[in-house]
């Protein structure tokens, strides 16, 4: 047995406990840091070979681990842009260096340029939203991401494209009978254009005709079911193209389930061709022995400024306009790796992939195993103060015990030196 080895073993133990105290200090300091994941010190024995009956004292080594996959509790706030992930995954943020990182710290604040930045200065990233299809994701990389921007200094306009109109046509009315109702659509300039839908009986029970017309400022009537609606028919709606409607014996519309109008240019703006749903399995048009009734709507947004925003649990960012309309603009991107606890932590409570974490896999909230997004909430640190204080006391006592080993070895060395005297 070597006295020097005993002293080195004591030093090894003190260094190991110092490392543990360092992680405890970090954890306690960040107990209130949003999205912080605690660090812990794992100990491993270091054994040296013994020869000739002499024991060589070894020591202890340490390894720092992070509980990144352990979810914290939630604190609810009044800010829509405070975000938390309930489940697996990370937000994608961009640093001042232009590089993308992963984080669970979702305390985002709208900046003067419209971007969302958290308290560490990282900007939230996402994909432009499409109502027809999800954007193509680069599964193992951050290509295609954009900074989410809520700014919209200009007035917003969205031309109408589709809608629905469900009516009840009174089956007990004598032929001839007609009834009209209207829906408002928006052209490309944000002007409102009133479309008139006229329902008329035919000589055959269970069959009706439908015409769709638009009356311009001069009083001229345009046939919206005609391929040339720009040419006014200058007559009553009865002269317009008729769409035949058929109902079965239970009063349900059987054909068609939707109608399509043609586009036309009005006052320098373009009124798009519209697809109007008039039937369907639930809530479609009917022919029953009751009074005429109608409900319907056409999409589109007239000139309106942004009044606020909302974020859904699947990460779609909606802009809310002054007229009450909401328009989806972005979809928040999420990422994950095969071994989150092996990610490399960096200042600012962000992470990058490491050789042991696996590659980054992209996705959306609520899909493919990713968690949902909570708007108006923040994920708390997963640090348990009671546990950390207990670890602090243990480390203090163990440090003292290891120092006693070093002190004893030093005293024995002094005895050995004094033998010569």
Tab-separated table of C-alpha atoms in Angstrom:
chain	number	residue	atom	x	y	z
A	1	UNK	CA	0.000	0.000	0.000
A	2	UNK	CA	1.328	3.409	-0.942
A	3	UNK	CA	0.694	6.364	1.371
A	4	UNK	CA	0.924	8.605	-1.661
A	5	UNK	CA	-1.764	6.443	-3.299
A	6	UNK	CA	-3.974	6.846	-0.243
A	7	UNK	CA	-3.594	10.620	-0.417
A	8	UNK	CA	-4.342	10.618	-4.143
A	9	UNK	CA	-7.466	8.556	-3.480
A	10	UNK	CA	-8.601	11.143	-0.919
A	11	UNK	CA	-8.005	13.926	-3.448
A	12	UNK	CA	-9.966	11.950	-6.059
A	13	UNK	CA	-12.890	11.686	-3.659
A	14	UNK	CA	-12.785	15.403	-2.840
A	15	UNK	CA	-12.734	16.297	-6.557
A	16	UNK	CA	-15.691	14.002	-7.191
A	17	UNK	CA	-17.724	15.572	-4.392
A	18	UNK	CA	-16.727	19.034	-5.636
A	19	UNK	CA	-18.171	18.113	-9.039
A	20	UNK	CA	-21.364	16.962	-7.363
A	21	UNK	CA	-21.599	20.214	-5.417
A	22	UNK	CA	-21.115	22.112	-8.681
A	23	UNK	CA	-24.118	20.408	-10.304
A	24	UNK	CA	-26.157	20.982	-7.145
A	25	UNK	CA	-25.227	24.672	-7.237
A	26	UNK	CA	-26.245	24.942	-10.901
A	27	UNK	CA	-29.535	23.169	-10.241
A	28	UNK	CA	-30.441	25.369	-7.281
A	29	UNK	CA	-29.442	28.528	-9.155
A	30	UNK	CA	-31.724	27.516	-12.055
A	31	UNK	CA	-34.621	26.189	-9.999
A	32	UNK	CA	-36.823	28.951	-11.460
A	33	UNK	CA	-35.362	28.960	-14.983
A	34	UNK	CA	-38.033	28.160	-17.563
A	35	UNK	CA	-37.420	24.806	-19.233
A	36	UNK	CA	-34.188	24.110	-17.337
A	37	UNK	CA	-33.213	20.434	-17.065
A	38	UNK	CA	-31.254	19.405	-14.002
A	39	UNK	CA	-27.723	17.993	-14.071
A	40	UNK	CA	-26.535	15.136	-11.869
A	41	UNK	CA	-23.130	13.642	-11.062
A	42	UNK	CA	-22.698	9.897	-11.533
A	43	UNK	CA	-19.799	8.167	-9.737
A	44	UNK	CA	-17.690	5.288	-11.043
A	45	UNK	CA	-14.886	3.459	-9.197
A	46	UNK	CA	-11.338	3.560	-10.522
A	47	UNK	CA	-9.513	0.357	-9.485
A	48	UNK	CA	-5.757	-0.099	-9.892
A	49	UNK	CA	-4.134	-3.565	-10.123
A	50	UNK	CA	-2.723	-4.959	-6.880
A	51	UNK	CA	0.559	-6.934	-6.897
A	52	UNK	CA	2.535	-8.916	-4.393
A	53	UNK	CA	-0.153	-8.709	-1.766
A	54	UNK	CA	0.017	-4.900	-1.799
A	55	UNK	CA	-3.245	-3.095	-2.405
A	56	UNK	CA	-3.119	-0.062	-4.715
A	57	UNK	CA	-5.874	2.323	-3.833
A	58	UNK	CA	-7.559	3.730	-6.905
A	59	UNK	CA	-10.180	6.450	-6.716
A	60	UNK	CA	-13.423	7.617	-8.216
A	61	UNK	CA	-14.362	9.213	-11.540
A	62	UNK	CA	-17.451	11.247	-12.322
A	63	UNK	CA	-19.741	11.678	-15.298
A	64	UNK	CA	-22.264	14.502	-15.669
A	65	UNK	CA	-25.730	13.563	-16.897
A	66	UNK	CA	-28.694	15.754	-17.776
A	67	UNK	CA	-32.358	14.879	-17.218
A	68	UNK	CA	-33.413	16.501	-20.491
A	69	UNK	CA	-36.171	13.989	-21.209
A	70	UNK	CA	-37.773	14.548	-17.788
A	71	UNK	CA	-40.688	16.965	-18.165
A	72	UNK	CA	-41.290	19.708	-15.632
A	73	UNK	CA	-44.600	21.006	-14.338
A	74	UNK	CA	-46.444	23.904	-16.001
A	75	UNK	CA	-47.058	27.466	-14.920
A	76	UNK	CA	-49.949	29.194	-16.682
A	77	UNK	CA	-49.663	32.814	-17.767
A	78	UNK	CA	-51.747	35.463	-19.525
A	79	UNK	CA	-49.428	35.748	-22.549
A	80	UNK	CA	-50.465	33.923	-25.717
A	81	UNK	CA	-46.850	33.690	-26.848
A	82	UNK	CA	-45.704	31.860	-23.718
A	83	UNK	CA	-45.422	28.282	-24.987
A	84	UNK	CA	-44.830	24.903	-23.368
A	85	UNK	CA	-44.582	21.404	-24.832
A	86	UNK	CA	-46.700	18.743	-23.166
A	87	UNK	CA	-44.839	15.619	-24.208
A	88	UNK	CA	-41.778	14.942	-26.324
A	89	UNK	CA	-39.974	17.357	-28.590
A	90	UNK	CA	-38.189	20.702	-28.666
A	91	UNK	CA	-38.824	24.124	-30.162
A	92	UNK	CA	-36.438	25.161	-32.930
A	93	UNK	CA	-34.839	28.549	-32.291
A	94	UNK	CA	-32.204	30.591	-34.056
A	95	UNK	CA	-29.378	32.271	-32.190
A	96	UNK	CA	-27.634	35.553	-32.906
A	97	UNK	CA	-25.007	33.523	-34.765
A	98	UNK	CA	-27.613	32.394	-37.309
A	99	UNK	CA	-27.463	28.753	-36.173
A	100	UNK	CA	-30.485	26.665	-35.168
A	101	UNK	CA	-30.793	25.120	-31.720
A	102	UNK	CA	-33.331	23.134	-29.717
A	103	UNK	CA	-34.951	24.323	-26.495
A	104	UNK	CA	-37.853	23.737	-24.119
A	105	UNK	CA	-37.714	27.348	-22.868
A	106	UNK	CA	-40.826	28.870	-24.441
A	107	UNK	CA	-41.057	32.307	-22.807
A	108	UNK	CA	-41.356	34.073	-26.171
A	109	UNK	CA	-42.037	37.784	-26.473
A	110	UNK	CA	-43.066	39.642	-29.678
A	111	UNK	CA	-40.297	42.018	-30.758
A	112	UNK	CA	-40.644	45.300	-32.667
A	113	UNK	CA	-39.903	43.488	-35.942
A	114	UNK	CA	-42.676	40.942	-35.288
A	115	UNK	CA	-40.425	37.988	-34.438
A	116	UNK	CA	-40.828	35.927	-31.258
A	117	UNK	CA	-37.758	35.865	-29.020
A	118	UNK	CA	-37.293	34.153	-25.673
A	119	UNK	CA	-35.551	35.555	-22.607
A	120	UNK	CA	-32.184	34.126	-23.727
A	121	UNK	CA	-32.398	35.950	-27.067
A	122	UNK	CA	-33.271	32.996	-29.322
A	123	UNK	CA	-35.875	33.429	-32.083
A	124	UNK	CA	-38.689	30.915	-32.668
A	125	UNK	CA	-38.698	29.157	-36.059
A	126	UNK	CA	-41.449	27.535	-38.118
A	127	UNK	CA	-42.816	26.865	-41.579
A	128	UNK	CA	-45.157	29.122	-43.625
A	129	UNK	CA	-48.665	27.702	-43.324
A	130	UNK	CA	-50.504	26.253	-46.299
A	131	UNK	CA	-54.210	25.459	-46.160
A	132	UNK	CA	-53.867	22.791	-48.856
A	133	UNK	CA	-50.867	20.762	-47.694
A	134	UNK	CA	-48.212	20.538	-45.022
A	135	UNK	CA	-44.822	21.927	-46.061
A	136	UNK	CA	-42.178	19.432	-47.062
A	137	UNK	CA	-40.023	18.753	-44.020
A	138	UNK	CA	-36.328	18.001	-44.222
A	139	UNK	CA	-36.584	15.193	-41.678
A	140	UNK	CA	-33.001	15.304	-40.434
A	141	UNK	CA	-32.245	19.006	-40.762
A	142	UNK	CA	-33.463	22.563	-40.338
A	143	UNK	CA	-33.733	23.562	-44.024
A	144	UNK	CA	-36.899	25.413	-45.001
A	145	UNK	CA	-37.483	26.995	-41.595
A	146	UNK	CA	-38.334	30.691	-41.274
A	147	UNK	CA	-38.525	33.086	-38.367
A	148	UNK	CA	-42.128	33.283	-37.214
A	149	UNK	CA	-43.237	36.883	-37.721
A	150	UNK	CA	-46.445	38.341	-36.280
A	151	UNK	CA	-45.943	41.795	-37.764
A	152	UNK	CA	-48.432	42.973	-40.350
A	153	UNK	CA	-48.315	46.739	-40.662
A	154	UNK	CA	-50.362	46.713	-43.854
A	155	UNK	CA	-54.055	45.914	-44.099
A	156	UNK	CA	-54.769	42.293	-44.833
A	157	UNK	CA	-57.013	41.070	-47.661
A	158	UNK	CA	-57.861	37.491	-48.572
A	159	UNK	CA	-60.052	36.861	-51.598
A	160	UNK	CA	-62.845	34.310	-51.177
A	161	UNK	CA	-62.369	30.803	-52.532
A	162	UNK	CA	-65.021	28.559	-51.012
A	163	UNK	CA	-68.048	28.448	-48.754
A	164	UNK	CA	-71.230	26.597	-47.889
A	165	UNK	CA	-74.978	27.245	-48.062
A	166	UNK	CA	-77.401	24.835	-46.445
A	167	UNK	CA	-81.114	25.566	-46.840
A	168	UNK	CA	-84.462	23.969	-46.216
A	169	UNK	CA	-86.826	24.274	-49.162
A	170	UNK	CA	-90.505	24.043	-48.148
A	171	UNK	CA	-91.976	20.910	-49.752
A	172	UNK	CA	-95.533	22.050	-49.035
A	173	UNK	CA	-95.385	25.164	-51.244
A	174	UNK	CA	-97.412	25.081	-54.457
A	175	UNK	CA	-95.661	25.402	-57.802
A	176	UNK	CA	-94.551	27.943	-58.963
A	177	UNK	CA	-92.641	29.152	-55.937
A	178	UNK	CA	-89.229	30.805	-55.518
A	179	UNK	CA	-87.151	32.098	-52.666
A	180	UNK	CA	-83.842	33.950	-52.611
A	181	UNK	CA	-81.055	34.336	-50.067
A	182	UNK	CA	-77.613	35.938	-50.256
A	183	UNK	CA	-74.002	35.436	-49.222
A	184	UNK	CA	-71.184	37.986	-49.230
A	185	UNK	CA	-67.835	37.177	-50.864
A	186	UNK	CA	-64.610	39.199	-51.049
A	187	UNK	CA	-62.772	40.059	-54.257
A	188	UNK	CA	-58.995	40.454	-54.580
A	189	UNK	CA	-59.191	44.098	-53.446
A	190	UNK	CA	-61.217	43.279	-50.354
A	191	UNK	CA	-64.508	44.601	-51.726
A	192	UNK	CA	-67.652	42.819	-50.581
A	193	UNK	CA	-69.673	41.249	-53.410
A	194	UNK	CA	-73.198	40.061	-52.640
A	195	UNK	CA	-74.185	36.875	-54.425
A	196	UNK	CA	-77.904	36.062	-54.722
A	197	UNK	CA	-78.996	32.424	-54.598
A	198	UNK	CA	-82.510	31.909	-55.989
A	199	UNK	CA	-84.343	28.595	-55.497
A	200	UNK	CA	-87.345	27.822	-57.731
A	201	UNK	CA	-89.728	24.866	-57.863
A	202	UNK	CA	-90.201	22.771	-60.995
A	203	UNK	CA	-93.195	20.824	-62.187
A	204	UNK	CA	-91.583	17.627	-60.865
A	205	UNK	CA	-91.947	17.100	-57.095
A	206	UNK	CA	-88.586	16.760	-55.313
A	207	UNK	CA	-86.751	18.812	-57.930
A	208	UNK	CA	-85.748	22.483	-57.694
A	209	UNK	CA	-83.631	24.870	-59.740
A	210	UNK	CA	-80.907	27.105	-58.325
A	211	UNK	CA	-79.411	30.205	-59.915
A	212	UNK	CA	-76.528	32.347	-58.627
A	213	UNK	CA	-76.362	35.976	-59.714
A	214	UNK	CA	-74.503	39.176	-58.921
A	215	UNK	CA	-76.006	42.641	-59.379
A	216	UNK	CA	-73.468	45.386	-60.099
A	217	UNK	CA	-73.694	49.060	-59.148
A	218	UNK	CA	-75.523	49.878	-62.390
A	219	UNK	CA	-78.207	47.332	-61.634
A	220	UNK	CA	-77.078	44.878	-64.317
A	221	UNK	CA	-77.357	41.206	-63.362
A	222	UNK	CA	-74.458	38.792	-63.950
A	223	UNK	CA	-74.926	35.036	-64.247
A	224	UNK	CA	-72.286	33.464	-61.953
A	225	UNK	CA	-72.986	29.910	-63.214
A	226	UNK	CA	-72.223	30.972	-66.777
A	227	UNK	CA	-68.681	30.648	-68.185
A	228	UNK	CA	-68.933	34.351	-69.141
A	229	UNK	CA	-70.201	36.110	-66.007
A	230	UNK	CA	-68.507	39.367	-67.045
A	231	UNK	CA	-71.302	39.810	-69.597
A	232	UNK	CA	-74.436	41.042	-67.842
A	233	UNK	CA	-77.684	39.256	-68.698
A	234	UNK	CA	-79.617	42.500	-67.985
A	235	UNK	CA	-82.680	40.580	-66.953
A	236	UNK	CA	-84.240	38.922	-63.959
A	237	UNK	CA	-82.495	36.025	-62.174
A	238	UNK	CA	-84.983	33.722	-63.870
A	239	UNK	CA	-83.018	34.194	-67.109
A	240	UNK	CA	-79.801	32.971	-65.495
A	241	UNK	CA	-78.318	29.470	-65.742
A	242	UNK	CA	-80.228	26.983	-63.617
A	243	UNK	CA	-78.616	24.216	-61.564
A	244	UNK	CA	-81.006	21.281	-61.077
A	245	UNK	CA	-81.362	20.033	-57.486
A	246	UNK	CA	-82.749	16.572	-56.682
A	247	UNK	CA	-84.070	15.394	-53.299
A	248	UNK	CA	-84.951	11.875	-52.186
A	249	UNK	CA	-88.174	10.842	-50.444
A	250	UNK	CA	-86.675	11.662	-47.027
A	251	UNK	CA	-86.053	15.242	-48.119
A	252	UNK	CA	-82.275	14.932	-48.396
A	253	UNK	CA	-80.398	16.585	-51.250
A	254	UNK	CA	-78.927	13.828	-53.413
A	255	UNK	CA	-77.474	15.783	-56.316
A	256	UNK	CA	-75.371	17.887	-56.537
A	257	UNK	CA	-73.479	18.231	-53.247
A	258	UNK	CA	-71.725	21.427	-54.322
A	259	UNK	CA	-71.832	24.051	-57.045
A	260	UNK	CA	-69.082	26.089	-58.663
A	261	UNK	CA	-69.336	29.683	-59.780
A	262	UNK	CA	-67.086	31.298	-62.386
A	263	UNK	CA	-64.681	34.148	-61.654
A	264	UNK	CA	-65.166	37.663	-62.955
A	265	UNK	CA	-63.417	41.032	-62.937
A	266	UNK	CA	-65.256	43.776	-61.068
A	267	UNK	CA	-63.972	47.336	-60.704
A	268	UNK	CA	-60.344	46.353	-61.178
A	269	UNK	CA	-60.559	43.480	-58.691
A	270	UNK	CA	-60.981	39.770	-59.318
A	271	UNK	CA	-63.806	37.775	-57.781
A	272	UNK	CA	-62.476	34.225	-57.752
A	273	UNK	CA	-64.342	31.167	-58.929
A	274	UNK	CA	-66.027	29.779	-55.823
A	275	UNK	CA	-66.860	26.269	-54.695
A	276	UNK	CA	-70.036	26.322	-52.605
A	277	UNK	CA	-71.018	23.222	-50.641
A	278	UNK	CA	-74.811	22.782	-50.637
A	279	UNK	CA	-75.115	19.130	-49.548
A	280	UNK	CA	-73.318	16.527	-47.522
A	281	UNK	CA	-73.921	13.727	-45.062
A	282	UNK	CA	-74.586	16.107	-42.174
A	283	UNK	CA	-76.130	19.543	-42.205
A	284	UNK	CA	-76.792	19.644	-45.963
A	285	UNK	CA	-79.721	21.149	-47.791
A	286	UNK	CA	-83.154	19.559	-47.315
A	287	UNK	CA	-86.692	19.679	-48.694
A	288	UNK	CA	-89.083	19.333	-45.775
A	289	UNK	CA	-92.563	20.548	-44.894
A	290	UNK	CA	-91.265	23.550	-42.996
A	291	UNK	CA	-90.547	27.216	-43.670
A	292	UNK	CA	-87.617	28.272	-45.820
A	293	UNK	CA	-84.433	28.487	-43.722
A	294	UNK	CA	-80.815	29.097	-44.655
A	295	UNK	CA	-77.372	29.174	-43.073
A	296	UNK	CA	-74.053	29.614	-44.790
A	297	UNK	CA	-70.786	31.483	-45.118
A	298	UNK	CA	-68.028	32.221	-47.616
A	299	UNK	CA	-64.381	32.534	-46.596
A	300	UNK	CA	-62.209	35.574	-47.229
A	301	UNK	CA	-61.076	38.646	-45.323
A	302	UNK	CA	-61.862	42.247	-46.107
A	303	UNK	CA	-59.361	45.067	-45.421
A	304	UNK	CA	-58.486	44.676	-41.767
A	305	UNK	CA	-55.513	45.234	-39.455
A	306	UNK	CA	-54.061	42.664	-37.055
A	307	UNK	CA	-55.620	42.866	-33.602
A	308	UNK	CA	-53.954	39.837	-31.998
A	309	UNK	CA	-52.877	36.245	-32.481
A	310	UNK	CA	-53.592	32.745	-31.255
A	311	UNK	CA	-51.553	29.534	-31.254
A	312	UNK	CA	-53.306	26.165	-31.421
A	313	UNK	CA	-52.207	22.973	-29.680
A	314	UNK	CA	-50.897	21.614	-32.998
A	315	UNK	CA	-48.650	24.654	-33.405
A	316	UNK	CA	-50.571	26.684	-36.011
A	317	UNK	CA	-50.068	30.419	-35.507
A	318	UNK	CA	-53.188	32.432	-36.358
A	319	UNK	CA	-53.345	36.183	-36.874
A	320	UNK	CA	-56.569	37.676	-35.524
A	321	UNK	CA	-57.887	40.659	-37.478
A	322	UNK	CA	-59.989	43.604	-36.362
A	323	UNK	CA	-63.046	42.290	-38.173
A	324	UNK	CA	-62.934	39.061	-36.161
A	325	UNK	CA	-61.468	36.883	-38.910
A	326	UNK	CA	-58.503	34.637	-38.209
A	327	UNK	CA	-55.876	33.585	-40.728
A	328	UNK	CA	-53.239	30.840	-40.227
A	329	UNK	CA	-49.767	32.127	-41.086
A	330	UNK	CA	-47.169	29.721	-39.668
A	331	UNK	CA	-46.823	26.264	-38.197
A	332	UNK	CA	-44.339	25.883	-35.359
A	333	UNK	CA	-41.693	23.265	-36.095
A	334	UNK	CA	-40.626	20.683	-33.534
A	335	UNK	CA	-37.600	18.419	-33.311
A	336	UNK	CA	-36.446	15.408	-31.331
A	337	UNK	CA	-33.541	12.964	-31.152
A	338	UNK	CA	-33.276	9.299	-30.241
A	339	UNK	CA	-31.528	10.032	-26.925
A	340	UNK	CA	-32.473	13.487	-25.618
A	341	UNK	CA	-30.482	13.036	-22.380
A	342	UNK	CA	-27.302	12.894	-24.465
A	343	UNK	CA	-27.847	16.232	-26.186
A	344	UNK	CA	-25.120	18.813	-25.731
A	345	UNK	CA	-26.299	21.689	-23.483
A	346	UNK	CA	-25.201	25.231	-24.342
A	347	UNK	CA	-25.615	28.622	-22.653
A	348	UNK	CA	-29.125	30.029	-22.975
A	349	UNK	CA	-30.868	26.764	-22.104
A	350	UNK	CA	-30.496	25.388	-25.640
A	351	UNK	CA	-29.177	22.092	-27.001
A	352	UNK	CA	-27.429	20.729	-30.056
A	353	UNK	CA	-27.027	17.140	-31.165
A	354	UNK	CA	-23.982	15.189	-30.038
A	355	UNK	CA	-22.416	11.935	-31.279
A	356	UNK	CA	-24.416	10.053	-28.630
A	357	UNK	CA	-27.778	11.780	-29.014
A	358	UNK	CA	-28.663	10.569	-32.500
A	359	UNK	CA	-29.720	12.730	-35.429
A	360	UNK	CA	-32.347	15.453	-35.263
A	361	UNK	CA	-35.784	14.370	-36.521
A	362	UNK	CA	-38.276	17.099	-37.475
A	363	UNK	CA	-42.053	17.060	-37.142
A	364	UNK	CA	-45.186	18.840	-35.914
A	365	UNK	CA	-46.895	19.093	-32.553
A	366	UNK	CA	-49.380	16.298	-31.962
A	367	UNK	CA	-48.024	14.137	-34.803
A	368	UNK	CA	-45.588	11.248	-34.868
A	369	UNK	CA	-45.076	11.052	-31.116
A	370	UNK	CA	-44.452	14.765	-30.607
A	371	UNK	CA	-46.204	16.499	-27.720
A	372	UNK	CA	-48.853	19.186	-27.998
A	373	UNK	CA	-48.203	22.896	-27.561
A	374	UNK	CA	-49.744	24.754	-24.645
A	375	UNK	CA	-50.266	28.461	-25.347
A	376	UNK	CA	-50.233	30.676	-22.263
A	377	UNK	CA	-48.066	28.260	-20.280
A	378	UNK	CA	-44.400	27.731	-19.431
A	379	UNK	CA	-42.578	24.554	-18.488
A	380	UNK	CA	-40.967	24.834	-15.067
A	381	UNK	CA	-37.512	23.574	-14.201
A	382	UNK	CA	-37.488	19.887	-13.242
A	383	UNK	CA	-35.256	20.634	-10.230
A	384	UNK	CA	-36.450	19.366	-6.829
A	385	UNK	CA	-35.030	21.768	-4.213
A	386	UNK	CA	-35.448	19.276	-1.359
A	387	UNK	CA	-33.521	16.639	-3.304
A	388	UNK	CA	-30.759	19.113	-4.159
A	389	UNK	CA	-30.363	20.257	-0.555
A	390	UNK	CA	-30.133	16.634	0.544
A	391	UNK	CA	-27.431	16.038	-2.067
A	392	UNK	CA	-25.607	19.139	-0.858
A	393	UNK	CA	-25.482	17.829	2.712
A	394	UNK	CA	-24.328	14.396	1.525
A	395	UNK	CA	-21.581	15.931	-0.608
A	396	UNK	CA	-20.427	18.132	2.240
A	397	UNK	CA	-20.139	15.171	4.605
A	398	UNK	CA	-18.423	12.990	1.996
A	399	UNK	CA	-15.996	15.769	1.112
A	400	UNK	CA	-15.094	16.069	4.778
A	401	UNK	CA	-14.607	12.297	5.045
A	402	UNK	CA	-12.303	12.253	2.006
A	403	UNK	CA	-10.326	15.138	3.443
A	404	UNK	CA	-9.838	13.065	6.578
A	405	UNK	CA	-8.349	10.271	4.437
A	406	UNK	CA	-5.924	12.770	2.918
A	407	UNK	CA	-5.127	14.209	6.332
A	408	UNK	CA	-4.509	10.717	7.806
A	409	UNK	CA	-2.225	9.784	4.904
A	410	UNK	CA	-0.301	13.021	5.419
A	411	UNK	CA	0.099	12.313	9.134
A	412	UNK	CA	1.342	8.763	8.461
A	413	UNK	CA	3.819	10.146	5.941
A	414	UNK	CA	5.082	12.493	8.629
A	415	UNK	CA	5.489	9.519	11.025
A	416	UNK	CA	7.422	7.653	8.348
A	417	UNK	CA	9.781	10.586	7.794
A	418	UNK	CA	10.312	10.979	11.549
A	419	UNK	CA	11.509	7.367	11.886
A	420	UNK	CA	14.965	8.485	10.811
A	421	UNK	CA	15.301	10.852	13.698
